[in-house]
Each structure stands twice: as C-alpha cells, then as structure tokens.
Amino acid sequence: MDFHFGEIQGSIGSINPAALPPNKRRRLTLQKIIKNLAIVGYMVGFCSVYMLIFGKENILLGATIATSILTMRHAVMGIKTPQAVCFILFCYLLIAFGPLLGGLNLFLAIPINFGCLYLITLLTGQNVFQKTEYNFLAAYIFAESSPVTGGAFWMRFLALMVGAVLVAGVYFIFHRKEKRQHTIREILRHTHLTSTRNRFAMRLSCGLMVTMLIGDIFHIQYAAWMGMPVLSLSMLFVQDTRKRVIHRIIGTLFGGVIFLTLFTYVIPEFLHVWILLALLYVYLFLTDYRVQQMVIAIFSLNSASVFYGNDVAVGMRILLLMVGIAIVVVMNLVDYFDVMNRLDDVFRRRKMRKRAAEVLGTDGKSSQADEKQK
C-alpha cells in the first residue's frame, strides 16, 4: 500500500524540534509517539471492520477511505466547501462506475478511465502542495485493478458510498468555515490547455490510463503495482520527478532483498503480522522517500507472496515498477518537449484561419451585393 501520510505527519507541528527547549522537545516527541500509535490502531481497526462488513476484496478501498478521513481534517481542496462535499460524493461514484463501464470494452475503457482520472485530479488537486487527489486516485486504481460484477459490485458500491459519506462529512465539519475558495465553474473556466495544473492533470491521467490499459490487455492481477508508482512519482514540476524515480528504484530493490531475506529465511510465519504492524508504525516516523519505499515494498510483497511465492512476487514487483517508471518518463518527455504548447499553437492557428476565412467571406459577399446595387 502506497499512501500519502504527509498531512498527518506534518500536523503535529511545523517548527524544527532542534530549535525547541529540551523539555518541549521531549513533550512533542511523546505526543508524536502516542499520536502515531493512535493512527495505527485506527487504521487497523477501520480496515478490519470494513473488511468484516464489505468483504476482503474491498480492503484496499477501505484503507484509502481511512487515510482520506485522516488527511481531510487538514487538507484543503481549494473549492468552496459545499461544492467540495458534493464533488467528494461524485468522486466515489466515478470510482464505483468508471471501472465497471470501462470493463465492458477495451476501447471504451480508454476515454472513460482518462475522463474520470482527469476530473478527479483537476478538481480535487487545486491545492497542489497537499496532494488531496492522492487517495481518490489510489481508490480508483485499486477498484480498476480488482473489478467485480453482479452482487459483488453492489457490495462495493455500498462500501464506497459509506466511505463517501464519511469522508465528505469529515471535510464539511473541519472546513465549513473556510472562505476565499474557488467554485467549480471558476476552475473549469480558467483551466487552459497549457496551464501548469492542467498539464500535470493530463500527464498523470494519461500515465494512469496507460497502466490500466496494459493491465487489461495482459490480464495482470497486480496492475496497481504499475499505477501506484505513476501516482507517486508524478509531480507538478517535471524536474522534481527525476530524483524520486531513482529513490523509488533503490527503495524497492532494498525492500525486495530485505523481504526475501527476513520473511523467507529468518522470521517465522506466525510473526509476520506483528512485524508488519511494527513497520506500519515505523513508517509514520519516516521522512526519507527511499526508506518509505523499502517499507512499502515489504508490505506489497507480503500480500503478493500468498499467491505467487516470495521469489516470483519480488520479480513481478520490480518488473511492474520499471514499467510504471517507464510510463512516467515518457509522460515527462511529452511535457519536456512542450507538446501541449505546440498543440495549443495548432488550435490557435486553426481558429485564426477560420476567423480570417469568415471575415473574407463576409467581405466578399458584401462587396458583391454593393456591385449588384450599383
């Protein structure tokens, strides 16, 4: 699982602990220890109850919802609160029905997945530094990579609607007094093809859509292993992605080695659950992206090893990670070579030619009419 805990980790205080008196520093450290224990207890409890009610096929969706409830207390979407609440509900409808409709036809899946991902990214990610779109997109990735039909779909739909009400309710309670926010109409009106936010939304949506298309064509069970690196590595500014790509590869390789060594030969199987819980707790203290990816790799490999065995799981993880990274690199190259600006120039020239033709056409008609009158 690859979730964004930045808002949770940063909510305790933005002051550098080293600049504080020793007594206050110890108090803040104790607060963080207790708070992170509470977060682990909450995440485990929420996901356990969610799985008990809605089934284990929806456990990852439950994890994204649990994380959204935590992060939405501090994250601001940048949209007026009543509209943000409505759009949160709409996002979970997209998460429910987008993968279902896309699963009907491979070619139909391309515009549906891209459209859903683009809308979610553009309208929930207005506050670009808080990555409020992250958990919504993660939920869409998990829903698309584990499709369900029939009665299982309606159970998933109910699970998502319960989550939508919880997330929207938390957002409204904590942000009902927020002002100076944009409306959805204003955002759409001011969205331009070459704007930084729109280019990021297009880049991220295209990358995720391609991972889903590859997963559908080759019937990859863990297609989310391609999508999550794309989501994690895609940054607002292209230059910020390069360092994260290298750190992601290093973290995954080391995580794979640690998993193969410890979980296969050293740690008894009955202790795996407790070790994973301890790692989840440690993860909340981590700030180094490489170490975070090591822990995430261990979590992902542990879940996949149940089906494939440890050796195959590590190989698949590395292969799908490299595919995800390749997609990110291609999307960044598209942005680097200014493809969006060039497309915008093409559209503008066509408009100018059309207007010029219309003007010349009306001038020609008026001159002909004048000649007839004479």
Short mmCIF file of C-alpha atoms in Angstrom, two decimals:
data_model
loop_
_atom_site.label_atom_id
_atom_site.label_comp_id
_atom_site.label_asym_id
_atom_site.label_seq_id
_atom_site.Cartn_x
_atom_site.Cartn_y
_atom_site.Cartn_z
CA MET A 1 0.00 0.00 0.00
CA ASP A 2 1.36 3.36 -1.04
CA PHE A 3 -0.50 6.14 0.74
CA HIS A 4 0.30 9.77 1.39
CA PHE A 5 0.73 10.50 5.12
CA GLY A 6 2.35 13.90 4.65
CA GLU A 7 -0.55 15.84 6.14
CA ILE A 8 -0.74 13.52 9.14
CA GLN A 9 2.98 13.70 9.82
CA GLY A 10 3.03 17.47 9.39
CA SER A 11 0.02 18.19 11.58
CA ILE A 12 1.86 17.91 14.89
CA GLY A 13 3.93 20.99 14.27
CA SER A 14 5.96 22.73 11.61
CA ILE A 15 8.67 24.04 13.98
CA ASN A 16 12.04 22.29 13.83
CA PRO A 17 12.29 20.22 17.06
CA ALA A 18 16.01 21.01 17.34
CA ALA A 19 15.14 24.70 17.82
CA LEU A 20 12.91 23.96 20.84
CA PRO A 21 13.89 23.70 24.52
CA PRO A 22 14.67 20.10 25.66
CA ASN A 23 11.51 19.81 27.80
CA LYS A 24 9.22 20.90 24.97
CA ARG A 25 11.13 18.69 22.55
CA ARG A 26 10.55 15.63 24.74
CA ARG A 27 6.88 16.54 25.09
CA LEU A 28 6.46 16.83 21.33
CA THR A 29 8.25 13.51 20.80
CA LEU A 30 5.95 11.82 23.31
CA GLN A 31 2.91 13.38 21.61
CA LYS A 32 4.08 12.07 18.24
CA ILE A 33 4.65 8.57 19.62
CA ILE A 34 1.18 8.46 21.15
CA LYS A 35 -0.44 10.03 18.07
CA ASN A 36 1.18 7.56 15.69
CA LEU A 37 0.10 4.67 17.92
CA ALA A 38 -3.45 6.00 17.73
CA ILE A 39 -3.19 6.26 13.93
CA VAL A 40 -2.00 2.64 13.61
CA GLY A 41 -4.79 1.47 15.92
CA TYR A 42 -7.34 3.48 13.94
CA MET A 43 -6.11 2.19 10.55
CA VAL A 44 -6.07 -1.45 11.67
CA GLY A 45 -9.46 -1.15 13.38
CA PHE A 46 -11.13 0.68 10.49
CA CYS A 47 -9.79 -1.73 7.85
CA SER A 48 -10.75 -4.77 9.95
CA VAL A 49 -14.33 -3.56 10.42
CA TYR A 50 -14.53 -2.53 6.76
CA MET A 51 -13.35 -5.96 5.61
CA LEU A 52 -15.74 -7.70 8.02
CA ILE A 53 -18.73 -5.78 6.63
CA PHE A 54 -17.87 -5.42 2.93
CA GLY A 55 -15.51 -8.34 2.25
CA LYS A 56 -11.76 -8.70 1.81
CA GLU A 57 -11.96 -7.73 -1.91
CA ASN A 58 -12.65 -4.16 -0.72
CA ILE A 59 -9.93 -3.97 1.94
CA LEU A 60 -7.64 -1.68 -0.11
CA LEU A 61 -10.52 0.68 -0.82
CA GLY A 62 -11.16 0.74 2.92
CA ALA A 63 -7.53 1.70 3.51
CA THR A 64 -7.79 4.65 1.10
CA ILE A 65 -11.01 5.80 2.77
CA ALA A 66 -9.47 5.53 6.23
CA THR A 67 -6.49 7.59 5.05
CA SER A 68 -8.78 10.17 3.41
CA ILE A 69 -10.69 10.63 6.68
CA LEU A 70 -7.41 11.41 8.43
CA THR A 71 -5.95 13.71 5.78
CA MET A 72 -9.17 15.61 5.03
CA ARG A 73 -9.10 17.12 8.51
CA HIS A 74 -6.14 19.30 7.48
CA ALA A 75 -6.12 19.21 3.66
CA VAL A 76 -8.00 21.93 1.76
CA MET A 77 -9.28 21.07 -1.72
CA GLY A 78 -9.37 24.69 -2.90
CA ILE A 79 -13.10 24.55 -3.74
CA LYS A 80 -15.93 26.16 -1.80
CA THR A 81 -16.87 23.72 0.96
CA PRO A 82 -20.47 22.86 -0.14
CA GLN A 83 -19.24 22.17 -3.68
CA ALA A 84 -16.24 20.22 -2.36
CA VAL A 85 -18.57 17.99 -0.32
CA CYS A 86 -20.74 17.33 -3.39
CA PHE A 87 -17.69 16.62 -5.53
CA ILE A 88 -16.30 14.15 -2.97
CA LEU A 89 -19.55 12.19 -3.27
CA PHE A 90 -19.30 12.45 -7.07
CA CYS A 91 -15.69 11.17 -6.98
CA TYR A 92 -16.75 7.98 -5.25
CA LEU A 93 -19.49 7.50 -7.86
CA LEU A 94 -16.77 7.74 -10.52
CA ILE A 95 -14.65 5.24 -8.58
CA ALA A 96 -17.61 2.84 -8.46
CA PHE A 97 -18.94 3.11 -12.02
CA GLY A 98 -15.84 4.15 -14.02
CA PRO A 99 -14.05 0.77 -13.77
CA LEU A 100 -17.36 -1.07 -14.28
CA LEU A 101 -18.16 0.77 -17.54
CA GLY A 102 -14.54 0.59 -18.67
CA GLY A 103 -14.57 -3.17 -18.17
CA LEU A 104 -17.30 -3.59 -20.79
CA ASN A 105 -14.98 -2.84 -23.69
CA LEU A 106 -11.24 -2.30 -24.00
CA PHE A 107 -11.58 0.70 -26.33
CA LEU A 108 -14.38 2.18 -24.22
CA ALA A 109 -12.11 1.93 -21.18
CA ILE A 110 -9.62 4.46 -22.62
CA PRO A 111 -11.89 7.56 -22.66
CA ILE A 112 -13.81 6.51 -19.53
CA ASN A 113 -10.73 5.92 -17.37
CA PHE A 114 -8.98 9.02 -18.68
CA GLY A 115 -12.06 11.21 -18.17
CA CYS A 116 -12.66 10.00 -14.62
CA LEU A 117 -8.99 10.32 -13.63
CA TYR A 118 -8.69 13.77 -15.22
CA LEU A 119 -11.77 15.14 -13.44
CA ILE A 120 -10.64 13.78 -10.07
CA THR A 121 -7.11 15.16 -10.49
CA LEU A 122 -8.16 18.58 -11.76
CA LEU A 123 -10.90 19.34 -9.24
CA THR A 124 -9.59 17.69 -6.06
CA GLY A 125 -5.98 18.73 -6.64
CA GLN A 126 -6.33 22.52 -6.71
CA ASN A 127 -4.17 22.74 -3.59
CA VAL A 128 -1.22 21.15 -5.36
CA PHE A 129 1.12 21.01 -2.36
CA GLN A 130 -1.24 18.92 -0.19
CA LYS A 131 -1.91 16.21 -2.83
CA THR A 132 -5.58 15.91 -1.87
CA GLU A 133 -6.20 13.98 -5.09
CA TYR A 134 -3.87 11.15 -4.00
CA ASN A 135 -6.27 8.95 -2.03
CA PHE A 136 -9.12 9.36 -4.57
CA LEU A 137 -6.84 8.29 -7.41
CA ALA A 138 -5.45 5.40 -5.33
CA ALA A 139 -9.01 4.19 -4.73
CA TYR A 140 -9.73 4.36 -8.48
CA ILE A 141 -6.54 2.38 -9.23
CA PHE A 142 -7.46 -0.35 -6.73
CA ALA A 143 -11.08 -0.51 -7.95
CA GLU A 144 -9.97 -0.79 -11.60
CA SER A 145 -7.29 -3.43 -10.91
CA SER A 146 -9.73 -5.65 -8.97
CA PRO A 147 -13.01 -5.49 -10.94
CA VAL A 148 -16.20 -7.02 -9.57
CA THR A 149 -19.61 -7.68 -11.12
CA GLY A 150 -23.09 -8.72 -10.05
CA GLY A 151 -23.79 -8.81 -6.33
CA ALA A 152 -20.12 -8.14 -5.52
CA PHE A 153 -20.34 -4.85 -7.42
CA TRP A 154 -23.31 -3.62 -5.42
CA MET A 155 -21.50 -4.54 -2.21
CA ARG A 156 -18.52 -2.48 -3.44
CA PHE A 157 -20.89 0.35 -4.40
CA LEU A 158 -22.35 0.35 -0.89
CA ALA A 159 -18.85 0.25 0.61
CA LEU A 160 -17.80 3.27 -1.48
CA MET A 161 -20.95 5.23 -0.67
CA VAL A 162 -20.43 4.67 3.06
CA GLY A 163 -16.86 5.84 2.64
CA ALA A 164 -18.01 8.85 0.59
CA VAL A 165 -20.39 9.97 3.32
CA LEU A 166 -17.69 9.59 5.98
CA VAL A 167 -15.03 11.49 4.01
CA ALA A 168 -17.44 14.23 2.89
CA GLY A 169 -18.80 14.56 6.43
CA VAL A 170 -15.32 14.94 7.93
CA TYR A 171 -14.38 17.51 5.27
CA PHE A 172 -17.52 19.55 5.94
CA ILE A 173 -17.07 19.51 9.73
CA PHE A 174 -13.47 20.72 9.59
CA HIS A 175 -13.79 23.15 6.66
CA ARG A 176 -17.32 24.57 6.88
CA LYS A 177 -15.94 28.00 7.84
CA GLU A 178 -13.32 28.12 5.08
CA LYS A 179 -13.55 31.16 2.80
CA ARG A 180 -11.72 32.52 -0.24
CA GLN A 181 -12.16 29.30 -2.18
CA HIS A 182 -12.96 28.91 -5.88
CA THR A 183 -16.12 27.48 -7.40
CA ILE A 184 -16.00 24.52 -9.78
CA ARG A 185 -17.27 26.77 -12.59
CA GLU A 186 -14.40 29.22 -12.00
CA ILE A 187 -11.83 26.42 -12.05
CA LEU A 188 -13.17 24.99 -15.31
CA ARG A 189 -13.42 28.45 -16.88
CA HIS A 190 -9.82 29.31 -16.05
CA THR A 191 -8.40 25.90 -16.98
CA HIS A 192 -6.17 26.33 -20.02
CA LEU A 193 -4.54 23.65 -22.14
CA THR A 194 -1.04 24.85 -21.31
CA SER A 195 -1.51 25.83 -17.65
CA THR A 196 0.76 24.08 -15.12
CA ARG A 197 -2.11 22.42 -13.26
CA ASN A 198 -3.79 21.20 -16.43
CA ARG A 199 -0.53 19.82 -17.84
CA PHE A 200 0.01 17.93 -14.58
CA ALA A 201 -3.56 16.58 -14.62
CA MET A 202 -3.20 15.49 -18.26
CA ARG A 203 0.20 13.90 -17.63
CA LEU A 204 -0.92 11.98 -14.55
CA SER A 205 -4.27 10.89 -16.05
CA CYS A 206 -2.63 9.66 -19.27
CA GLY A 207 0.01 7.74 -17.32
CA LEU A 208 -2.54 6.02 -15.09
CA MET A 209 -4.81 5.27 -18.05
CA VAL A 210 -1.92 3.58 -19.89
CA THR A 211 -1.11 1.38 -16.85
CA MET A 212 -4.76 0.32 -16.70
CA LEU A 213 -4.79 -0.42 -20.43
CA ILE A 214 -1.66 -2.57 -20.12
CA GLY A 215 -3.17 -4.40 -17.15
CA ASP A 216 -6.39 -5.11 -19.10
CA ILE A 217 -4.59 -6.27 -22.26
CA PHE A 218 -2.22 -8.66 -20.47
CA HIS A 219 -4.63 -9.59 -17.63
CA ILE A 220 -2.16 -8.57 -14.92
CA GLN A 221 -3.57 -9.32 -11.48
CA TYR A 222 -1.43 -6.74 -9.68
CA ALA A 223 -1.78 -3.94 -12.27
CA ALA A 224 -1.97 -1.49 -9.35
CA TRP A 225 1.78 -2.09 -8.92
CA MET A 226 2.22 -0.14 -12.18
CA GLY A 227 -0.33 2.53 -11.32
CA MET A 228 0.90 3.39 -7.82
CA PRO A 229 4.46 4.29 -8.95
CA VAL A 230 2.95 6.56 -11.62
CA LEU A 231 0.79 8.22 -8.97
CA SER A 232 3.66 8.53 -6.51
CA LEU A 233 6.31 9.72 -8.99
CA SER A 234 4.24 12.20 -11.00
CA MET A 235 4.94 15.66 -9.63
CA LEU A 236 3.62 19.11 -10.53
CA PHE A 237 7.02 20.11 -11.92
CA VAL A 238 8.82 17.60 -14.15
CA GLN A 239 12.26 18.25 -12.64
CA ASP A 240 11.02 17.07 -9.22
CA THR A 241 10.27 13.60 -10.61
CA ARG A 242 13.83 12.62 -11.53
CA LYS A 243 15.18 12.25 -8.00
CA ARG A 244 12.05 10.40 -6.84
CA VAL A 245 12.43 7.86 -9.68
CA ILE A 246 15.97 6.96 -8.56
CA HIS A 247 14.94 6.78 -4.90
CA ARG A 248 11.93 4.63 -5.77
CA ILE A 249 14.10 2.08 -7.59
CA ILE A 250 16.65 1.98 -4.74
CA GLY A 251 13.95 1.62 -2.09
CA THR A 252 12.13 -1.16 -3.96
CA LEU A 253 15.33 -3.15 -4.60
CA PHE A 254 16.43 -2.93 -0.98
CA GLY A 255 12.89 -3.70 0.20
CA GLY A 256 12.83 -6.79 -2.01
CA VAL A 257 16.16 -8.02 -0.65
CA ILE A 258 15.06 -7.43 2.96
CA PHE A 259 11.75 -9.19 2.34
CA LEU A 260 13.37 -12.22 0.70
CA THR A 261 15.99 -12.50 3.44
CA LEU A 262 13.92 -11.89 6.56
CA PHE A 263 10.44 -13.12 5.64
CA THR A 264 11.69 -16.25 3.86
CA TYR A 265 14.60 -17.45 5.99
CA VAL A 266 14.70 -15.60 9.32
CA ILE A 267 11.29 -14.55 10.69
CA PRO A 268 8.78 -17.33 11.45
CA GLU A 269 5.48 -17.03 9.58
CA PHE A 270 3.38 -16.54 12.73
CA LEU A 271 5.34 -13.35 13.48
CA HIS A 272 4.82 -11.77 10.02
CA VAL A 273 1.64 -9.92 11.04
CA TRP A 274 3.28 -8.37 14.10
CA ILE A 275 6.36 -7.34 12.13
CA LEU A 276 4.15 -5.69 9.52
CA LEU A 277 2.23 -3.80 12.22
CA ALA A 278 5.53 -2.62 13.67
CA LEU A 279 6.65 -1.49 10.20
CA LEU A 280 3.39 0.42 9.72
CA TYR A 281 4.09 2.24 12.98
CA VAL A 282 7.69 2.99 12.00
CA TYR A 283 6.51 4.24 8.58
CA LEU A 284 4.69 7.15 10.23
CA PHE A 285 8.02 8.48 11.55
CA LEU A 286 9.86 8.21 8.24
CA THR A 287 10.71 11.24 6.14
CA ASP A 288 13.27 9.77 3.71
CA TYR A 289 11.48 8.72 0.49
CA ARG A 290 13.88 5.81 -0.14
CA VAL A 291 13.22 4.26 3.28
CA GLN A 292 9.48 4.80 2.84
CA GLN A 293 9.62 2.84 -0.43
CA MET A 294 11.51 0.00 1.30
CA VAL A 295 8.67 -0.38 3.80
CA ILE A 296 6.00 -0.10 1.08
CA ALA A 297 7.78 -2.77 -0.98
CA ILE A 298 7.78 -5.15 2.01
CA PHE A 299 4.02 -4.62 2.55
CA SER A 300 3.20 -5.18 -1.14
CA LEU A 301 5.42 -8.24 -1.48
CA ASN A 302 3.95 -9.83 1.62
CA SER A 303 0.41 -9.63 0.16
CA ALA A 304 1.53 -10.94 -3.26
CA SER A 305 3.63 -13.79 -1.86
CA VAL A 306 0.43 -15.53 -0.73
CA PHE A 307 -0.44 -16.16 -4.42
CA TYR A 308 2.93 -16.33 -6.17
CA GLY A 309 5.59 -17.20 -3.62
CA ASN A 310 8.34 -14.88 -2.47
CA ASP A 311 10.71 -15.19 -5.45
CA VAL A 312 8.04 -14.61 -8.12
CA ALA A 313 6.45 -11.76 -6.12
CA VAL A 314 9.75 -9.85 -5.91
CA GLY A 315 10.38 -10.31 -9.65
CA MET A 316 6.87 -9.14 -10.53
CA ARG A 317 7.14 -6.14 -8.21
CA ILE A 318 10.40 -4.98 -9.80
CA LEU A 319 9.15 -5.61 -13.36
CA LEU A 320 5.87 -3.71 -12.88
CA LEU A 321 7.70 -0.93 -11.07
CA MET A 322 10.03 -0.49 -14.05
CA VAL A 323 7.05 -0.42 -16.42
CA GLY A 324 5.42 2.27 -14.24
CA ILE A 325 8.65 4.29 -14.19
CA ALA A 326 8.98 3.99 -17.99
CA ILE A 327 5.46 5.40 -18.37
CA VAL A 328 6.31 8.32 -16.06
CA VAL A 329 9.47 9.04 -18.09
CA VAL A 330 7.51 9.04 -21.37
CA MET A 331 4.85 11.37 -19.92
CA ASN A 332 7.58 13.70 -18.67
CA LEU A 333 9.27 13.70 -22.07
CA VAL A 334 5.96 14.74 -23.64
CA ASP A 335 5.87 17.65 -21.20
CA TYR A 336 9.58 18.40 -21.65
CA PHE A 337 9.25 18.78 -25.41
CA ASP A 338 6.33 21.18 -24.88
CA VAL A 339 3.81 19.07 -26.77
CA MET A 340 0.88 20.82 -25.05
CA ASN A 341 2.08 24.27 -26.13
CA ARG A 342 2.57 23.05 -29.68
CA LEU A 343 -0.94 21.61 -29.75
CA ASP A 344 -2.26 24.88 -28.39
CA ASP A 345 -0.46 26.76 -31.19
CA VAL A 346 -2.00 24.43 -33.78
CA PHE A 347 -5.50 25.02 -32.38
CA ARG A 348 -4.97 28.78 -32.27
CA ARG A 349 -3.76 28.91 -35.87
CA ARG A 350 -6.79 26.92 -37.00
CA LYS A 351 -9.09 29.33 -35.17
CA MET A 352 -7.32 32.32 -36.71
CA ARG A 353 -7.59 30.82 -40.20
CA LYS A 354 -11.27 30.06 -39.66
CA ARG A 355 -11.95 33.59 -38.47
CA ALA A 356 -9.98 35.06 -41.35
CA ALA A 357 -11.95 32.92 -43.81
CA GLU A 358 -15.23 34.04 -42.23
CA VAL A 359 -14.19 37.69 -42.40
CA LEU A 360 -13.06 37.37 -46.01
CA GLY A 361 -16.24 35.51 -46.84
CA THR A 362 -18.50 38.20 -45.36
CA ASP A 363 -16.44 40.97 -47.03
CA GLY A 364 -16.71 39.22 -50.36
CA LYS A 365 -20.46 38.82 -50.05
CA SER A 366 -20.94 42.47 -49.05
CA SER A 367 -18.80 43.70 -51.98
CA GLN A 368 -20.81 41.55 -54.41
CA ALA A 369 -24.03 42.98 -53.01
CA ASP A 370 -22.71 46.52 -53.45
CA GLU A 371 -21.75 45.85 -57.04
CA LYS A 372 -25.23 44.49 -57.79
CA GLN A 373 -26.85 47.59 -56.27
CA LYS A 374 -24.64 49.82 -58.41
#
